[in-house]
Short mmCIF file of C-alpha atoms in Angstrom, two decimals:
data_model
loop_
_atom_site.label_atom_id
_atom_site.label_comp_id
_atom_site.label_asym_id
_atom_site.label_seq_id
_atom_site.Cartn_x
_atom_site.Cartn_y
_atom_site.Cartn_z
CA GLU A 1 0.00 0.00 0.00
CA GLY A 2 3.04 2.24 0.40
CA GLY A 3 4.45 2.26 -3.14
CA GLY A 4 1.87 1.35 -5.77
CA HIS A 5 -0.52 2.96 -8.19
CA SER A 6 -3.40 4.93 -6.60
CA GLY A 7 -2.05 4.41 -3.10
CA GLY A 8 -1.81 0.55 -3.24
CA ALA A 9 0.01 -2.27 -5.02
CA LEU A 10 -1.81 -3.25 -8.20
CA LEU A 11 -1.26 -6.43 -10.19
CA SER A 12 -2.34 -6.73 -13.81
CA GLY A 13 -3.28 -9.94 -15.64
CA ASP A 14 -5.85 -11.49 -17.84
CA ALA A 15 -7.61 -13.37 -14.98
CA GLU A 16 -7.02 -10.88 -12.21
CA VAL A 17 -8.80 -7.66 -11.20
CA PRO A 18 -6.62 -5.06 -9.49
CA VAL A 19 -8.33 -3.75 -6.33
CA PRO A 20 -6.67 -1.35 -3.83
CA ARG A 21 -6.46 -2.31 -0.16
CA ARG A 22 -8.32 0.83 0.92
CA LEU A 23 -11.34 -0.15 -1.15
CA LEU A 24 -11.30 -3.62 0.37
CA ARG A 25 -11.19 -2.14 3.86
CA GLU A 26 -14.16 0.08 2.97
CA VAL A 27 -16.04 -2.96 1.66
CA ILE A 28 -15.31 -4.82 4.89
CA ALA A 29 -16.35 -1.82 6.98
CA ASP A 30 -19.48 -1.27 4.88
CA GLY A 31 -20.77 -4.80 5.49
CA CYS A 32 -22.42 -5.10 2.08
CA CYS A 33 -20.94 -8.51 1.36
CA PRO A 34 -21.69 -11.76 3.22
CA LEU A 35 -19.95 -12.53 6.46
CA HIS A 36 -17.78 -15.35 5.10
CA LEU A 37 -16.44 -13.08 2.34
CA ARG A 38 -15.66 -10.32 4.82
CA LEU A 39 -13.81 -12.82 7.03
CA GLN A 40 -11.86 -14.11 4.03
CA LEU A 41 -10.94 -10.57 2.95
CA SER A 42 -9.85 -9.68 6.50
CA ARG A 43 -7.63 -12.78 6.71
CA SER A 44 -6.15 -12.05 3.28
CA LEU A 45 -5.34 -8.46 4.24
CA ALA A 46 -3.67 -9.72 7.41
CA THR A 47 -1.64 -12.57 5.80
CA THR A 48 -0.58 -11.13 2.43
CA GLY A 49 2.16 -8.60 2.15
CA GLY A 50 2.68 -6.78 -1.14
CA LYS A 51 0.45 -9.09 -3.13
CA ASP A 52 -2.88 -7.96 -4.35
CA VAL A 53 -5.52 -9.07 -1.93
CA ALA A 54 -8.22 -9.37 -4.55
CA ALA A 55 -5.97 -11.51 -6.72
CA HIS A 56 -5.17 -13.64 -3.70
CA VAL A 57 -8.81 -14.11 -2.88
CA LEU A 58 -10.04 -14.57 -6.42
CA GLY A 59 -7.14 -16.76 -7.35
CA LYS A 60 -8.22 -19.32 -4.78
CA GLU A 61 -11.30 -19.96 -6.79
CA GLY A 62 -9.06 -21.70 -9.33
CA PRO A 63 -6.76 -24.64 -8.81
CA GLN A 64 -5.52 -23.47 -5.41
CA ALA A 65 -9.05 -23.37 -4.04
CA GLU A 66 -9.66 -26.83 -5.36
CA MET A 67 -6.47 -28.03 -3.70
CA GLU A 68 -7.50 -26.49 -0.37
CA THR A 69 -10.93 -27.95 -0.74
CA GLN A 70 -9.56 -31.37 -1.55
CA GLY A 71 -7.45 -31.33 1.56
CA SER A 72 -10.18 -30.12 3.87
CA GLY A 73 -11.86 -33.47 4.63
CA PRO A 74 -14.44 -35.95 3.34
CA LEU A 75 -16.59 -33.12 1.96
CA ALA A 76 -13.72 -31.85 -0.26
CA GLY A 77 -14.99 -33.60 -3.39
CA LEU A 78 -18.41 -31.90 -3.31
CA ASP A 79 -19.29 -28.65 -5.01
CA CYS A 80 -21.17 -25.75 -3.48
CA ARG A 81 -24.64 -27.01 -4.39
CA CYS A 82 -23.94 -30.43 -2.94
CA LEU A 83 -22.55 -28.86 0.21
CA SER A 84 -25.65 -26.68 0.59
CA ALA A 85 -27.81 -29.80 0.11
CA VAL A 86 -25.79 -31.61 2.76
CA ALA A 87 -26.17 -28.61 5.10
CA ALA A 88 -29.93 -28.72 4.52
CA TYR A 89 -30.07 -32.22 6.07
CA LEU A 90 -28.00 -31.26 9.10
CA PRO A 91 -29.54 -29.85 12.30
CA LEU A 92 -29.63 -26.08 12.43
CA ALA A 93 -27.60 -25.89 15.64
CA GLU A 94 -24.79 -27.98 14.12
CA VAL A 95 -24.73 -25.89 10.94
CA LEU A 96 -24.43 -22.72 12.98
CA SER A 97 -21.65 -24.34 15.03
CA VAL A 98 -19.77 -25.34 11.85
CA ARG A 99 -19.85 -21.72 10.65
CA ALA A 100 -17.56 -20.74 13.53
CA CYS A 101 -14.95 -23.46 12.86
CA SER A 102 -12.99 -22.11 9.88
CA ARG A 103 -13.27 -20.29 6.63
CA GLU A 104 -14.18 -23.20 4.39
CA PRO A 105 -17.13 -24.49 6.53
CA LEU A 106 -18.38 -20.94 6.74
CA GLN A 107 -18.30 -20.68 2.96
CA TRP A 108 -20.26 -23.86 2.21
CA ALA A 109 -22.59 -23.32 5.20
CA MET A 110 -23.53 -19.89 3.88
CA GLN A 111 -24.14 -21.11 0.33
CA HIS A 112 -27.71 -20.85 -1.01
CA GLY A 113 -29.31 -24.15 -1.73
CA ALA A 114 -31.28 -25.24 -4.74
CA GLU A 115 -34.49 -24.33 -2.97
CA ASP A 116 -34.53 -21.19 -0.85
CA HIS A 117 -36.64 -22.56 1.96
CA GLY A 118 -36.10 -24.42 5.16
CA ALA A 119 -34.89 -23.59 8.63
CA CYS A 120 -31.30 -22.93 7.57
CA ASP A 121 -32.26 -20.52 4.79
CA TRP A 122 -34.67 -18.81 7.14
CA VAL A 123 -31.92 -18.32 9.74
CA HIS A 124 -29.49 -17.09 7.07
CA ASP A 125 -32.05 -14.57 5.87
CA ARG A 126 -32.58 -13.39 9.43
CA ILE A 127 -28.80 -13.01 9.87
CA ARG A 128 -28.45 -11.02 6.65
CA THR A 129 -31.47 -8.87 7.55
CA ARG A 130 -30.02 -8.23 10.97
CA LEU A 131 -26.68 -7.20 9.43
CA TRP A 132 -28.41 -4.81 7.04
CA MET A 133 -30.42 -3.34 9.95
CA ILE A 134 -27.19 -2.79 11.88
CA ARG A 135 -25.69 -1.11 8.82
CA ILE A 136 -28.76 1.14 8.42
CA ALA A 137 -28.58 2.03 12.11
CA ASP A 138 -24.93 3.00 11.66
CA LEU A 139 -25.79 5.13 8.63
CA THR A 140 -28.68 6.95 10.31
CA GLN A 141 -26.95 7.44 13.63
CA GLY A 142 -26.89 11.08 14.67
CA THR A 143 -29.24 12.28 11.92
CA LYS A 144 -32.98 12.72 11.49
CA ASP A 145 -32.98 12.01 7.78
CA GLU A 146 -35.47 9.23 7.06
CA SER A 147 -35.16 9.31 3.28
CA VAL A 148 -33.12 6.13 3.35
CA PHE A 149 -36.24 4.30 4.50
CA GLU A 150 -38.43 5.74 1.74
CA THR A 151 -39.09 2.82 -0.58
CA GLN A 152 -42.07 1.47 -2.44
CA MET A 153 -42.21 -1.42 -0.03
CA LYS A 154 -42.18 0.96 2.93
CA SER A 155 -44.95 3.02 1.35
CA LEU A 156 -46.92 -0.15 0.76
CA ALA A 157 -46.29 -1.25 4.33
CA ASP A 158 -47.21 2.20 5.63
CA GLU A 159 -50.37 2.22 3.55
CA ALA A 160 -51.26 -1.26 4.75
CA LEU A 161 -50.47 -0.24 8.31
CA ARG A 162 -52.52 2.93 7.90
CA SER A 163 -55.48 1.07 6.45
CA ARG A 164 -55.18 -1.60 9.14
CA MET A 165 -54.93 1.06 11.84
CA GLU A 166 -57.92 2.89 10.36
CA SER A 167 -59.94 -0.31 10.28
CA GLU A 168 -58.80 -1.15 13.79
CA MET A 169 -59.62 2.40 14.85
CA GLN A 170 -63.07 2.10 13.31
CA GLU A 171 -63.57 -1.24 15.00
CA ALA A 172 -62.25 0.20 18.27
CA LEU A 173 -64.56 3.21 17.92
CA ALA A 174 -67.51 0.96 17.13
CA HIS A 175 -66.60 -1.30 20.04
CA MET A 176 -66.16 1.74 22.27
CA GLU A 177 -69.52 3.13 21.17
CA ASP A 178 -71.10 -0.25 21.86
CA GLN A 179 -69.41 -0.33 25.25
CA ILE A 180 -70.53 3.24 25.94
CA ARG A 181 -74.09 2.43 24.93
CA ALA A 182 -74.05 -0.72 27.02
CA PHE A 183 -72.54 1.19 29.93
CA GLN A 184 -75.08 3.99 29.49
CA ALA A 185 -77.89 1.45 29.36
CA GLU A 186 -76.53 -0.25 32.48
CA VAL A 187 -76.14 3.11 34.22
CA ASP A 188 -79.67 4.12 33.20
CA ARG A 189 -81.02 0.78 34.41
CA ARG A 190 -79.22 1.06 37.72
CA LEU A 191 -80.28 4.70 38.10
CA GLU A 192 -83.86 3.72 37.36
CA GLU A 193 -83.67 0.88 39.87
CA GLN A 194 -82.11 3.23 42.41
CA GLU A 195 -84.77 5.83 41.69
CA GLN A 196 -87.53 3.26 42.12
CA HIS A 197 -85.90 2.01 45.31
CA VAL A 198 -85.54 5.55 46.68
CA ARG A 199 -89.08 6.39 45.60
CA ARG A 200 -90.38 3.26 47.31
CA LEU A 201 -88.45 4.11 50.47
CA VAL A 202 -89.74 7.70 50.37
CA GLU A 203 -93.30 6.52 49.81
CA GLU A 204 -92.99 4.03 52.66
CA ARG A 205 -91.52 6.71 54.93
CA VAL A 206 -94.18 9.21 53.93
CA GLN A 207 -96.87 6.58 54.45
CA GLN A 208 -95.46 5.78 57.88
CA GLU A 209 -95.34 9.47 58.75
CA LEU A 210 -98.89 9.94 57.46
CA ASP A 211 -100.07 6.92 59.44
CA ALA A 212 -98.38 8.25 62.56
CA ILE A 213 -99.82 11.74 62.03
CA LEU A 214 -103.24 10.26 61.24
CA ALA A 215 -103.10 8.08 64.34
CA SER A 216 -102.13 11.05 66.50
CA GLU A 217 -104.85 13.18 64.92
CA VAL A 218 -107.37 10.37 65.39
CA ILE A 219 -106.35 10.12 69.04
CA LYS A 220 -106.66 13.89 69.42
CA VAL A 221 -110.03 13.98 67.67
CA GLN A 222 -111.20 10.99 69.68
CA SER A 223 -110.12 12.65 72.91
CA MET A 224 -111.80 15.90 71.84
CA VAL A 225 -114.97 14.04 70.85
CA GLU A 226 -114.92 12.10 74.09
CA GLU A 227 -114.37 15.32 76.01
CA ARG A 228 -117.21 17.02 74.18
CA VAL A 229 -119.45 13.98 74.60
CA ARG A 230 -118.50 13.88 78.25
CA GLU A 231 -119.30 17.57 78.57
CA ARG A 232 -122.58 17.15 76.71
CA VAL A 233 -123.48 14.09 78.75
CA SER A 234 -122.54 15.85 81.96
CA ALA A 235 -124.51 18.92 80.87
CA ILE A 236 -127.50 16.77 79.93
CA PHE A 237 -127.12 14.81 83.15
CA ARG A 238 -126.90 17.97 85.18
CA ARG A 239 -129.91 19.39 83.36
CA GLU A 240 -131.89 16.21 83.88
CA VAL A 241 -130.76 16.09 87.49
CA ARG A 242 -131.80 19.68 87.94
CA GLU A 243 -135.13 18.99 86.25
CA THR A 244 -135.56 15.88 88.36
CA VAL A 245 -134.62 17.82 91.45
CA ARG A 246 -137.03 20.55 90.49
CA GLU A 247 -139.76 18.00 89.83
CA LEU A 248 -139.01 16.26 93.11
CA GLN A 249 -138.87 19.63 94.84
CA ALA A 250 -142.19 20.55 93.27
CA LYS A 251 -143.64 17.21 94.30
CA LEU A 252 -142.13 17.64 97.73
CA ASP A 253 -143.58 21.12 97.97
CA ALA A 254 -146.92 19.76 96.83
CA LEU A 255 -146.64 16.98 99.39
CA VAL A 256 -145.68 19.51 102.05
CA GLU A 257 -148.65 21.66 101.14
CA GLU A 258 -150.86 18.61 101.06
CA ASN A 259 -149.42 17.55 104.40
CA GLU A 260 -150.10 20.98 105.76
CA LEU A 261 -153.60 20.81 104.42
CA LEU A 262 -154.04 17.34 105.85
CA ARG A 263 -152.65 18.49 109.15
CA ASP A 264 -154.94 21.50 109.16
CA SER A 265 -157.82 19.32 108.12
CA PHE A 266 -156.92 16.79 110.80
CA ALA A 267 -156.69 19.54 113.40
CA GLU A 268 -159.96 20.99 112.23
CA ALA A 269 -161.56 17.56 112.20
CA ASN A 270 -160.20 16.88 115.65
CA LEU A 271 -161.55 20.19 116.88
CA ARG A 272 -164.90 19.55 115.30
CA ALA A 273 -165.01 16.06 116.69
CA LYS A 274 -164.25 17.38 120.13
CA SER A 275 -166.78 20.15 119.71
CA LEU A 276 -169.36 17.66 118.49
CA PHE A 277 -168.66 15.42 121.40
CA TRP A 278 -169.03 18.39 123.70
CA VAL A 279 -172.25 19.37 122.06
CA LEU A 280 -173.60 15.89 122.30
CA ASN A 281 -172.37 15.39 125.84
CA PRO A 282 -172.24 18.75 127.61
CA PRO A 283 -170.48 18.76 130.96
CA ILE A 284 -172.31 19.47 134.21
CA TRP A 285 -170.32 22.58 135.02
CA GLN A 286 -171.25 24.12 131.70
CA THR A 287 -174.98 23.43 132.33
CA SER A 288 -174.83 24.85 135.76
CA LEU A 289 -172.95 27.86 134.51
CA ALA A 290 -175.51 28.48 131.77
CA ALA A 291 -178.34 28.12 134.25
CA SER A 292 -176.68 30.49 136.60
CA VAL A 293 -176.27 32.98 133.84
CA GLY A 294 -179.91 32.81 133.00
CA PHE A 295 -180.28 30.73 129.87
CA CYS A 296 -183.46 28.78 129.48
CA PRO A 297 -183.49 24.99 129.41
CA ASN A 298 -184.32 24.92 125.68
CA VAL A 299 -181.23 26.81 124.97
CA LEU A 300 -179.12 24.53 127.03
CA PHE A 301 -180.50 21.30 125.63
CA SER A 302 -181.08 22.31 121.97
CA LEU A 303 -178.39 20.85 119.78
CA LYS A 304 -178.64 23.64 117.30
CA ARG A 305 -178.28 26.31 119.88
CA ARG A 306 -175.45 24.54 121.53
CA ALA A 307 -173.66 24.09 118.22
CA ALA A 308 -174.10 27.75 117.43
CA LEU A 309 -172.69 28.66 120.79
CA ALA A 310 -169.85 26.14 120.47
CA PHE A 311 -168.91 27.06 116.92
CA PRO A 312 -169.57 30.71 116.40
CA TRP A 313 -166.77 30.91 113.76
CA MET A 314 -168.43 28.34 111.49
CA HIS A 315 -170.62 31.02 110.02
CA LEU A 316 -167.53 32.83 108.76
CA ARG A 317 -166.02 29.86 106.66
CA PRO A 318 -166.45 29.69 102.92
CA ARG A 319 -169.01 27.62 101.22
CA GLY A 320 -166.56 24.87 100.41
CA SER A 321 -166.53 23.84 104.03
CA SER A 322 -170.32 23.40 104.18
CA ALA A 323 -169.90 19.69 103.68
CA PHE A 324 -168.28 19.41 107.04
CA SER A 325 -171.04 21.43 108.61
CA ARG A 326 -173.52 19.19 106.96
CA THR A 327 -171.74 16.14 108.28
#
């Protein structure tokens, strides 16, 4: 690299391509080639001196490569397609382990098979994709330029993602609206049940209060009615008692008057009986006294005269008492 054309030793030939070392280092650093080629280029740069690295690497594809392949083991007589077919029948873990052994196993393990499918091809594709993602991350590190990602596939993926997100958003909105309607219906139902429950409790409480108030009012009215009835009954009783007392007093007064009349009549009858007895049986002293006074015998012994003398006040009584005089 110190004394050649364009800053590196160049070799010319019909079957060789002159490549400078700096370009090979850039290719290795860029990571655009497969891993086994980058490892082979790195080993060639480290082992070769003034020779052209590209010629060294490409020259091995001729007779020297065949010699190295022939001396590498029982698989030396197989070509790349046969080796890839053999690798397809091996377990994936063993193939990946063989890749780390040496350069030649890495080369035939990384070869594409006749059919690009299977676990090994899938792992190789993942490895290559991962390497390209690392390279893209290195290129976009420290910048906000996203133009490197602008491809037709990315646009298609973005459009598919956008349409999928829109459909998912519509489904989510529809589901959310359904959930909101269901929640609103549940809330309305629970509110209605709560309202009915509260209304029932209020009605029961109001009914209890009304019953209590009605019972108290009934008791008050009953007590007032009883008091008024008691007053009316007592007034009527007192009035009847007073009337009865007055009637009894009137009867008693009538009886007293009648008793007085009977007593007067009895006294009068007693007096008359005594007077009549005296008239019918005059005493001797009265006869002698009348004779001494000068009355005649007819006067003394005449019942009529004697009655007139004995009862001079009988002529002054009213006519209603004539019955007694007649008796």
